[in-house]
Amino acid sequence: MPSRPERSEQNCVAEWSFSSKKEYADPFGEVEVSAVFDDPDGEEKTVPLFWASGSLWRVRYASDRLGEHRFQTVCSDESNEGLHGQEGSLEVVPYSGHNPLLKHGPLRISNDRRYLEHADGKPFFWLGDTWWMSLCKRLSWEGFKMLTKDRVKKGFTVIQIVSGLYPDMPPFDPRGANEAGFPWDESYTQINPAYFDMADRRIDWLVQNGLVPCIVGSWGFFIEFAGEQAMKKHWRNLVARYGAYPLVWCIAGEATMPYYLTPFFGSQDEKAKEYVARTRTRWTTIARFIRSTDPYHHPMTIHAAPVSHLVDDPSLIDIEMLGGLSHGYDPEALSRTVDTFVESNLRRPRMPFLVGEGCYEGISGACWENIQRLAFWTSILNGACGHTYGANGIWQLNSQTEPYGPSPYGPSRSHDIIPWEEAYQLPGSKQVGLGRDLLERYQWWKFEPYPEWVEPRWSKEDYYKPYAAGIPEEVRIVYLPQSWSSLQKVKGIEGGVTYHAFYYDPRNGREYDVGTVVPDEKGEWQPPVPPIFQDFILVMEARSQTPIDPQR
């Protein structure tokens, strides 16, 4: 290690390597190593090292604090001079680039607990995509870069990605390996560092392109296959490798669903109930372990139901990642989603919430772009802090040469065989990006639902009536799921505020000017009907409103 301080820009990852002076039969299992960092403000962080194979260990570190950071390593075997008591330093200098994650810093929960923001206070709109299996070899490195470029162009901000312990397939199914094999051995006693070396390249690439990785530790049933102790070791490795990056942790996917019930999610027999209760307690233990291990305190979530159904202590979770409209799209799922969001918005203490997995575009020949728009806008206008999209063919990485992704129904059956090379171009992915573009013209993080602003309005009798949200005296946004059942009135228009209105086509971003809003003496206004029979957005802007600086 150099004797002079190394340099790194703010929020950029620095790495050091250390070589063990002793040989261990099982270094991953026998030894734990950490580095205690002191920053210029006197704050201390204990950062775990990861075993990188053989005698090699590494530590990764990042900070937004300018100045000299010093560290000393601590090994559970204090007699190992190569790993214990090693010292070093790092000079952190100002960041000079334009990457929003590095310029504004990692994510945290806002003070009012309604949305996510960067370390410098800039609000962060979660527009996620589900690439569950994108660390496996079903997606080539060139394909990964192609997907990344497309999602950046369309305005996505988050990629949800599973760290090797995948859904809808048995453990050690060949489809789950990457170029270096599987992440664990079949006894769940040894990790495969080479697997994670391959994963490093992809996680780093997302961050370098301004995308936040939402790293899912495993699919839920692996707590049964691997056991609680192995899952803790798995998470310590993830925190050590990726904790220095700006990211979000997802403890598990479908956390409490038994593998044997995967095709039958609705089953509630006694065996399933017993499993759920046992698993909730286990994931609570894992959540506490992650909290105690991650020195950066990254936001943490768990997939995909109300948090109170997945862990015994919801206070351990920062973001409520809800399921959305069902796979294959059951129309009743719209009512379940809206009702859940209304409940989440009223819950105290508050917690940011969003759809973490919805109906994949094209799944089982359904859920096309109109359903993607419906899911996005009904979520956002009911208080969500963002939204996760998904395209069938991408999450399971179908390809021209391997058309069948993971499925509990057998190796030759799947939800669809559309290859990812086609799926990433489905129009819904562009249309949810247009939705984010429109929202970011305004202070979307201050939006509240105001169903009373419109007539008719959605209700438990009809969830396809208009939805409204916004900021009083500044902006109103109304979503019309079916424009042929037209909006009759906008109500409660404030006296002394002049609004200008336009219709926004959520398919292509085209705007249709409506002009100045002239309410009657009751503060009500009947807008003209939209120009086309489809879903539409009505936007009302107060003329005194100050535009949002997109570079803020």
XYZ file of C-alpha atoms in Angstrom:
552
model
C 0.000 0.000 0.000
C 1.400 3.476 -0.846
C 2.584 5.506 2.159
C 1.153 8.785 0.827
C -2.616 9.436 0.832
C -4.499 8.248 -2.226
C -6.994 10.619 -3.823
C -10.608 10.084 -4.762
C -13.419 12.395 -5.802
C -16.521 12.788 -3.649
C -18.883 9.786 -3.698
C -16.509 7.799 -5.943
C -15.395 4.355 -4.827
C -11.800 3.845 -3.664
C -10.430 0.329 -3.128
C -7.506 -1.219 -1.257
C -6.267 -4.816 -1.259
C -4.680 -6.768 1.585
C -2.969 -10.143 1.595
C -3.357 -12.570 4.481
C -0.122 -13.681 6.134
C -1.777 -16.890 7.255
C -3.473 -19.713 5.391
C -6.981 -20.801 6.340
C -8.867 -23.876 5.249
C -11.994 -21.721 4.963
C -11.065 -18.014 4.866
C -14.625 -16.938 4.055
C -16.019 -18.831 7.029
C -13.177 -18.514 9.537
C -12.150 -14.863 9.316
C -13.927 -11.506 9.346
C -12.070 -8.313 8.495
C -13.208 -4.685 8.729
C -11.642 -1.260 8.249
C -12.424 1.530 10.688
C -12.426 4.868 8.825
C -12.217 8.280 10.494
C -13.403 11.154 8.298
C -12.310 14.807 8.587
C -15.319 15.613 10.797
C -14.386 12.908 13.276
C -17.168 10.532 12.262
C -16.245 6.852 12.345
C -17.402 4.160 9.904
C -16.687 0.453 10.259
C -16.588 -0.933 6.718
C -16.494 -4.708 6.155
C -13.888 -6.195 3.805
C -14.801 -8.942 1.362
C -12.867 -12.091 0.656
C -11.650 -11.816 -2.938
C -10.245 -15.427 -3.230
C -7.103 -17.115 -1.970
C -5.266 -14.879 0.493
C -6.685 -11.650 -0.957
C -9.138 -9.311 0.849
C -10.450 -5.941 -0.331
C -12.196 -2.899 1.079
C -14.210 -0.284 -0.822
C -15.000 3.146 0.528
C -16.655 6.380 -0.605
C -17.540 9.657 1.088
C -18.796 13.153 0.333
C -16.649 14.652 3.112
C -13.699 16.605 1.719
C -10.277 16.124 3.245
C -8.169 13.309 4.654
C -9.797 10.049 5.715
C -7.708 7.598 7.711
C -8.359 3.928 8.423
C -7.046 0.903 10.262
C -8.011 -2.705 9.601
C -9.369 -5.024 12.282
C -9.252 -8.806 11.807
C -10.991 -11.399 13.959
C -7.601 -13.172 13.989
C -5.440 -10.453 15.522
C -2.283 -12.483 14.930
C -2.678 -12.099 11.155
C -0.411 -9.118 10.454
C -1.476 -8.934 6.820
C -5.103 -8.285 7.741
C -4.981 -6.789 11.233
C -3.656 -3.337 12.062
C -2.993 -2.212 8.493
C -3.264 1.563 8.126
C -3.930 3.895 5.254
C -5.456 7.190 4.228
C -7.478 8.763 1.452
C -7.819 12.369 0.374
C -11.329 13.119 -0.869
C -11.471 16.007 -3.345
C -14.466 17.740 -4.989
C -16.369 15.803 -7.645
C -15.817 17.325 -11.086
C -18.195 15.340 -13.300
C -21.883 15.403 -14.215
C -23.161 12.040 -12.971
C -26.206 12.928 -10.799
C -25.506 10.109 -8.330
C -21.979 11.343 -7.699
C -22.777 15.037 -7.985
C -25.711 14.957 -5.555
C -24.742 11.936 -3.472
C -26.422 8.693 -2.404
C -30.088 8.399 -1.514
C -31.856 8.914 1.774
C -35.440 9.335 2.951
C -36.768 12.916 3.032
C -37.482 14.537 6.390
C -41.239 14.262 5.864
C -40.782 10.574 4.889
C -42.743 10.950 1.664
C -40.082 10.501 -1.001
C -36.389 9.827 -1.629
C -33.748 12.491 -2.033
C -30.011 12.743 -2.592
C -27.581 13.522 0.215
C -27.622 17.197 -0.811
C -31.428 17.386 -0.618
C -32.247 17.101 -4.336
C -35.508 15.097 -4.698
C -35.123 11.736 -6.446
C -37.898 10.302 -8.615
C -37.821 6.493 -8.573
C -38.479 5.154 -12.064
C -37.400 1.559 -11.813
C -37.067 -1.367 -14.170
C -36.986 -5.048 -13.215
C -33.886 -6.799 -14.536
C -34.097 -9.575 -11.929
C -31.723 -11.985 -13.683
C -29.347 -9.556 -15.337
C -26.268 -10.789 -13.462
C -26.515 -14.190 -15.158
C -24.989 -15.234 -18.470
C -28.358 -15.166 -20.244
C -27.557 -11.473 -20.760
C -24.205 -10.763 -22.373
C -22.034 -7.835 -21.360
C -22.822 -6.125 -24.655
C -26.515 -6.727 -24.049
C -26.238 -5.268 -20.555
C -24.676 -2.111 -21.936
C -27.369 -1.878 -24.624
C -30.158 -2.115 -22.039
C -28.442 0.452 -19.836
C -28.122 2.956 -22.668
C -31.780 2.549 -23.596
C -33.074 2.965 -20.039
C -30.940 6.056 -19.428
C -32.282 7.581 -22.642
C -35.876 6.886 -21.570
C -35.435 8.453 -18.142
C -35.197 5.442 -15.835
C -33.390 6.017 -12.559
C -33.356 2.620 -10.787
C -32.566 -0.951 -11.849
C -33.874 -3.746 -9.602
C -31.476 -6.666 -9.773
C -31.188 -9.963 -7.845
C -27.749 -10.960 -6.562
C -27.731 -14.476 -7.981
C -30.344 -16.329 -5.879
C -33.162 -16.120 -8.388
C -36.960 -16.532 -8.527
C -39.019 -19.136 -10.372
C -36.290 -21.755 -10.627
C -34.747 -24.350 -8.326
C -31.340 -23.580 -6.792
C -28.392 -24.200 -9.113
C -30.533 -24.273 -12.239
C -28.028 -23.703 -15.098
C -30.002 -20.660 -16.222
C -28.964 -18.849 -13.029
C -25.190 -19.057 -13.497
C -22.997 -16.322 -14.874
C -19.726 -16.778 -16.778
C -17.961 -17.740 -13.530
C -20.620 -20.129 -12.255
C -22.965 -19.786 -9.272
C -22.594 -17.387 -6.325
C -22.582 -20.196 -3.729
C -21.622 -23.857 -3.527
C -24.428 -26.363 -3.130
C -23.948 -26.672 0.617
C -24.159 -22.874 1.116
C -20.874 -22.838 2.991
C -18.634 -21.150 0.379
C -19.227 -18.219 -1.907
C -17.691 -18.037 -5.361
C -15.759 -14.731 -5.475
C -15.389 -14.997 -9.245
C -19.163 -14.827 -9.620
C -19.228 -11.512 -7.758
C -16.228 -10.226 -9.724
C -18.361 -10.587 -12.838
C -21.280 -8.902 -11.066
C -19.047 -5.996 -9.969
C -18.599 -4.897 -13.550
C -22.346 -4.581 -14.078
C -23.180 -2.868 -10.800
C -20.405 -0.351 -11.429
C -21.650 0.225 -14.987
C -25.140 1.116 -13.750
C -23.745 3.671 -11.323
C -21.372 5.152 -13.888
C -24.417 5.705 -16.104
C -26.424 7.398 -13.360
C -28.694 4.449 -12.507
C -29.270 3.434 -8.896
C -28.915 -0.317 -8.335
C -31.651 -1.721 -6.115
C -29.877 -4.910 -5.060
C -32.192 -7.742 -4.027
C -30.294 -10.092 -1.725
C -32.188 -13.199 -2.818
C -35.625 -14.487 -3.612
C -37.472 -15.201 -0.397
C -37.414 -18.990 -0.345
C -33.609 -19.058 -0.203
C -33.867 -18.391 3.536
C -35.061 -22.016 3.700
C -32.496 -23.421 1.265
C -29.446 -21.573 2.602
C -30.420 -20.923 6.220
C -30.209 -17.811 8.344
C -26.462 -17.922 9.032
C -25.563 -18.319 5.348
C -27.912 -15.467 4.498
C -26.076 -13.229 6.971
C -22.758 -14.160 5.334
C -24.322 -13.457 1.940
C -25.407 -10.001 3.078
C -22.069 -9.180 4.683
C -20.428 -9.934 1.335
C -22.948 -7.718 -0.508
C -22.467 -4.821 1.905
C -18.677 -5.146 1.640
C -18.666 -5.231 -2.157
C -21.365 -2.700 -2.973
C -22.029 -0.583 0.127
C -19.733 2.205 -1.098
C -21.990 2.693 -4.150
C -25.161 4.860 -4.131
C -27.837 2.175 -3.963
C -30.929 0.761 -2.287
C -31.058 -2.603 -0.512
C -33.996 -4.945 -1.023
C -33.832 -7.663 1.625
C -35.683 -10.299 -0.420
C -38.110 -10.794 -3.266
C -41.549 -12.281 -2.499
C -40.112 -12.586 0.968
C -42.597 -14.893 2.633
C -43.739 -17.060 -0.278
C -42.672 -20.734 -0.072
C -41.052 -22.143 -3.181
C -43.504 -25.037 -3.292
C -46.351 -22.525 -3.495
C -44.825 -20.396 -6.254
C -47.529 -21.373 -8.816
C -50.234 -20.916 -6.206
C -49.581 -17.592 -4.540
C -53.078 -17.372 -3.136
C -52.905 -20.613 -1.174
C -53.292 -20.140 2.573
C -53.212 -23.687 3.942
C -51.851 -24.262 7.436
C -48.413 -25.230 6.166
C -48.165 -21.935 4.285
C -49.307 -19.913 7.307
C -46.696 -21.573 9.487
C -44.036 -20.877 6.883
C -45.011 -17.207 6.598
C -44.836 -16.648 10.358
C -41.428 -18.337 10.606
C -40.060 -16.491 7.591
C -41.235 -13.062 8.784
C -39.165 -13.544 11.927
C -36.136 -14.671 9.924
C -36.265 -11.687 7.588
C -36.600 -9.380 10.578
C -33.346 -10.842 11.898
C -31.680 -10.331 8.505
C -32.950 -6.739 8.326
C -31.394 -5.985 11.705
C -28.150 -7.596 10.556
C -28.002 -5.429 7.423
C -28.674 -2.320 9.500
C -25.796 -3.190 11.835
C -23.413 -4.093 8.981
C -23.991 -1.278 6.478
C -22.044 1.809 7.632
C -23.669 3.959 4.931
C -27.245 3.363 6.123
C -28.609 2.975 2.605
C -32.403 2.980 2.246
C -33.823 -0.508 2.681
C -36.969 -2.172 1.373
C -38.469 -5.647 1.009
C -40.573 -7.051 -1.818
C -43.554 -7.064 -2.338
C -46.495 -6.584 -0.045
C -47.391 -4.261 2.808
C -44.307 -4.239 5.030
C -46.313 -5.385 8.043
C -46.910 -8.691 6.222
C -43.210 -9.354 5.614
C -41.313 -8.474 8.794
C -42.208 -8.400 12.472
C -40.732 -4.902 12.891
C -41.758 -2.535 10.054
C -39.612 0.257 11.538
C -36.572 -1.526 10.069
C -37.828 -0.764 6.544
C -37.499 2.630 4.806
C -39.500 2.120 1.585
C -42.715 0.161 1.185
C -42.354 -1.828 -2.030
C -45.849 -2.926 -2.959
C -47.087 -5.328 -5.562
C -49.094 -3.652 -8.283
C -51.524 -4.765 -10.948
C -51.298 -8.537 -11.175
C -49.407 -10.537 -13.787
C -51.732 -11.138 -16.691
C -53.788 -8.170 -15.400
C -56.785 -8.984 -13.322
C -59.012 -5.864 -13.463
C -59.717 -6.279 -9.751
C -56.007 -5.677 -9.156
C -56.544 -1.987 -9.943
C -58.897 -1.656 -6.990
C -56.507 -3.541 -4.703
C -53.600 -1.321 -5.750
C -55.483 1.960 -5.318
C -56.956 0.899 -1.966
C -53.519 -0.129 -0.684
C -51.970 3.158 -1.787
C -54.697 5.188 -0.108
C -54.053 3.271 3.114
C -50.282 3.728 2.772
C -50.647 7.467 2.212
C -52.667 7.811 5.429
C -50.451 5.588 7.582
C -48.417 7.150 10.374
C -45.526 7.167 10.718
C -45.254 7.725 6.990
C -43.070 5.699 4.713
C -42.321 6.314 1.006
C -44.174 3.723 -1.067
C -44.306 2.576 -4.671
C -45.152 -0.347 -6.911
C -42.049 -2.542 -6.868
C -43.315 -5.101 -9.361
C -46.369 -4.709 -11.506
C -47.824 -6.450 -14.495
C -45.034 -6.938 -17.002
C -45.711 -5.460 -20.405
C -46.560 -8.320 -22.740
C -46.834 -10.996 -20.037
C -48.977 -13.894 -21.238
C -49.906 -11.797 -24.267
C -51.443 -9.030 -22.134
C -50.722 -5.909 -20.093
C -49.649 -3.744 -22.999
C -48.748 -0.078 -22.854
C -52.248 1.121 -21.889
C -52.036 -0.940 -18.694
C -48.529 0.371 -18.006
C -49.860 3.945 -18.175
C -52.804 3.015 -15.956
C -50.477 1.512 -13.340
C -48.079 4.479 -13.430
C -50.579 7.309 -13.186
C -52.974 5.768 -10.663
C -49.960 5.063 -8.442
C -48.323 8.472 -8.671
C -51.575 10.422 -8.196
C -52.292 8.380 -5.075
C -49.067 9.423 -3.360
C -46.380 7.029 -4.632
C -42.788 8.334 -4.627
C -42.136 6.697 -7.985
C -42.947 3.561 -9.916
C -41.352 0.357 -11.173
C -42.038 -0.774 -14.729
C -41.275 -4.194 -16.144
C -41.214 -5.843 -19.558
C -41.768 -9.542 -19.975
C -38.745 -11.014 -21.650
C -36.382 -8.720 -19.714
C -36.918 -9.807 -16.118
C -36.294 -13.442 -17.067
C -34.007 -12.625 -20.010
C -35.524 -14.617 -22.800
C -33.378 -14.482 -25.909
C -33.456 -15.708 -29.474
C -31.270 -18.672 -28.514
C -32.817 -19.287 -25.057
C -36.514 -18.413 -25.394
C -37.666 -19.889 -22.088
C -36.885 -18.079 -18.885
C -37.334 -19.387 -15.350
C -40.776 -20.740 -14.568
C -42.240 -22.840 -11.770
C -44.230 -24.635 -14.423
C -41.246 -26.415 -15.951
C -38.255 -25.700 -18.207
C -40.284 -25.619 -21.416
C -43.032 -23.271 -20.212
C -42.864 -19.587 -19.493
C -45.017 -16.489 -19.249
C -43.982 -15.623 -22.786
C -41.115 -16.221 -25.194
C -40.607 -12.658 -26.394
C -36.820 -12.096 -26.377
C -35.382 -9.223 -24.382
C -34.011 -7.729 -27.622
C -37.643 -7.040 -28.573
C -39.052 -6.517 -25.096
C -36.861 -3.521 -24.277
C -38.450 -1.660 -27.196
C -42.044 -2.144 -26.039
C -43.744 1.276 -25.972
C -44.700 1.234 -22.283
C -41.085 1.777 -21.245
C -40.967 5.053 -23.155
C -44.384 6.141 -21.942
C -43.588 5.825 -18.222
C -40.476 7.887 -18.948
C -42.683 10.554 -20.506
C -44.711 10.485 -17.308
C -41.619 11.232 -15.257
C -40.678 14.053 -17.666
C -44.062 15.705 -17.174
C -44.004 15.380 -13.385
C -40.522 16.818 -13.091
C -41.697 20.111 -14.547
C -43.264 20.639 -11.129
C -42.476 20.067 -7.454
C -43.872 16.538 -7.710
C -42.499 15.626 -4.282
C -45.037 18.032 -2.743
C -47.985 16.497 -4.574
C -50.885 15.203 -2.498
C -53.941 13.305 -3.760
C -57.030 15.515 -4.100
C -59.813 13.304 -5.428
C -62.340 15.970 -4.421
C -60.963 18.245 -7.125
C -62.796 16.384 -9.897
C -66.270 15.164 -10.780
C -66.763 12.370 -11.395
C -63.933 10.939 -9.304
C -62.733 7.426 -8.741
C -64.490 5.515 -6.002
C -64.847 1.980 -4.757
C -67.752 1.657 -7.160
C -65.697 2.685 -10.200
C -61.892 2.783 -10.237
C -61.817 3.951 -13.871
C -63.043 7.447 -13.111
C -60.558 10.390 -12.938
C -57.723 10.742 -10.398
C -56.353 14.107 -9.247
C -53.297 15.315 -7.337
C -51.124 18.389 -7.136
C -50.279 21.432 -5.051
C -53.067 23.924 -4.226
C -52.683 27.284 -5.964
C -49.770 25.922 -8.050
C -50.584 22.900 -10.194
C -53.243 20.266 -10.681
C -52.821 17.043 -12.611
C -55.806 14.881 -13.502
C -55.584 11.419 -15.046
C -58.526 10.268 -17.137
C -58.246 6.472 -17.554
C -61.126 6.508 -20.054
C -61.649 9.802 -21.784
C -64.993 8.735 -23.249
C -66.377 8.900 -19.688
C -65.311 12.526 -19.773
C -64.387 14.771 -16.893
C -67.430 16.873 -16.090
C -66.005 19.354 -13.599
C -62.851 20.543 -11.945
C -63.879 21.780 -8.517
C -62.578 23.944 -5.702
C -60.568 26.281 -7.933
C -58.993 28.865 -5.672
C -60.073 32.484 -5.958
C -57.371 34.824 -7.168
C -55.436 32.055 -8.961
C -55.344 32.002 -12.752
C -54.718 28.594 -14.255
C -53.684 27.704 -17.780
C -54.630 24.196 -18.929
C -53.553 21.690 -21.522
C -54.153 18.042 -22.293
C -51.082 15.823 -22.332
C -51.076 12.634 -24.393
C -49.321 10.027 -22.185
C -48.522 7.884 -25.232
C -46.277 10.378 -27.004
C -45.991 13.583 -24.940
C -48.002 15.692 -27.361
C -49.763 18.679 -25.770
C -53.171 20.105 -26.695
C -53.630 23.641 -25.405
C -56.899 24.324 -23.602
C -56.248 27.936 -22.665
C -57.063 29.952 -19.568
C -59.295 28.281 -17.011
C -62.393 30.409 -16.302
C -64.271 28.977 -13.303
C -67.832 29.896 -12.360
C -68.875 31.554 -9.129
C -68.652 28.202 -7.317
C -65.014 27.779 -8.350
C -65.946 25.034 -10.826
C -64.912 24.603 -14.449
C -65.983 22.220 -17.167
C -63.001 21.412 -19.396
C -63.451 20.526 -23.051
C -63.391 16.851 -23.934
C -59.984 15.379 -24.930
C -59.327 15.198 -28.657
C -59.011 11.380 -28.874
C -60.839 8.454 -27.248
C -58.054 7.205 -24.991
C -56.566 7.944 -21.570
C -55.363 11.533 -21.116
C -53.715 13.858 -18.602
C -55.239 17.244 -17.862
C -52.685 19.717 -16.507
C -53.598 23.029 -14.885
C -50.700 25.394 -14.179
C -50.942 28.521 -12.074
C -49.547 31.330 -14.196
C -47.373 32.636 -11.359
C -45.621 29.277 -10.979
C -41.819 29.260 -11.164
C -40.458 26.529 -13.467
C -38.311 23.819 -11.891
C -34.618 23.886 -12.726
C -33.853 20.346 -14.007
C -30.178 20.771 -13.034
C -30.981 21.511 -9.398
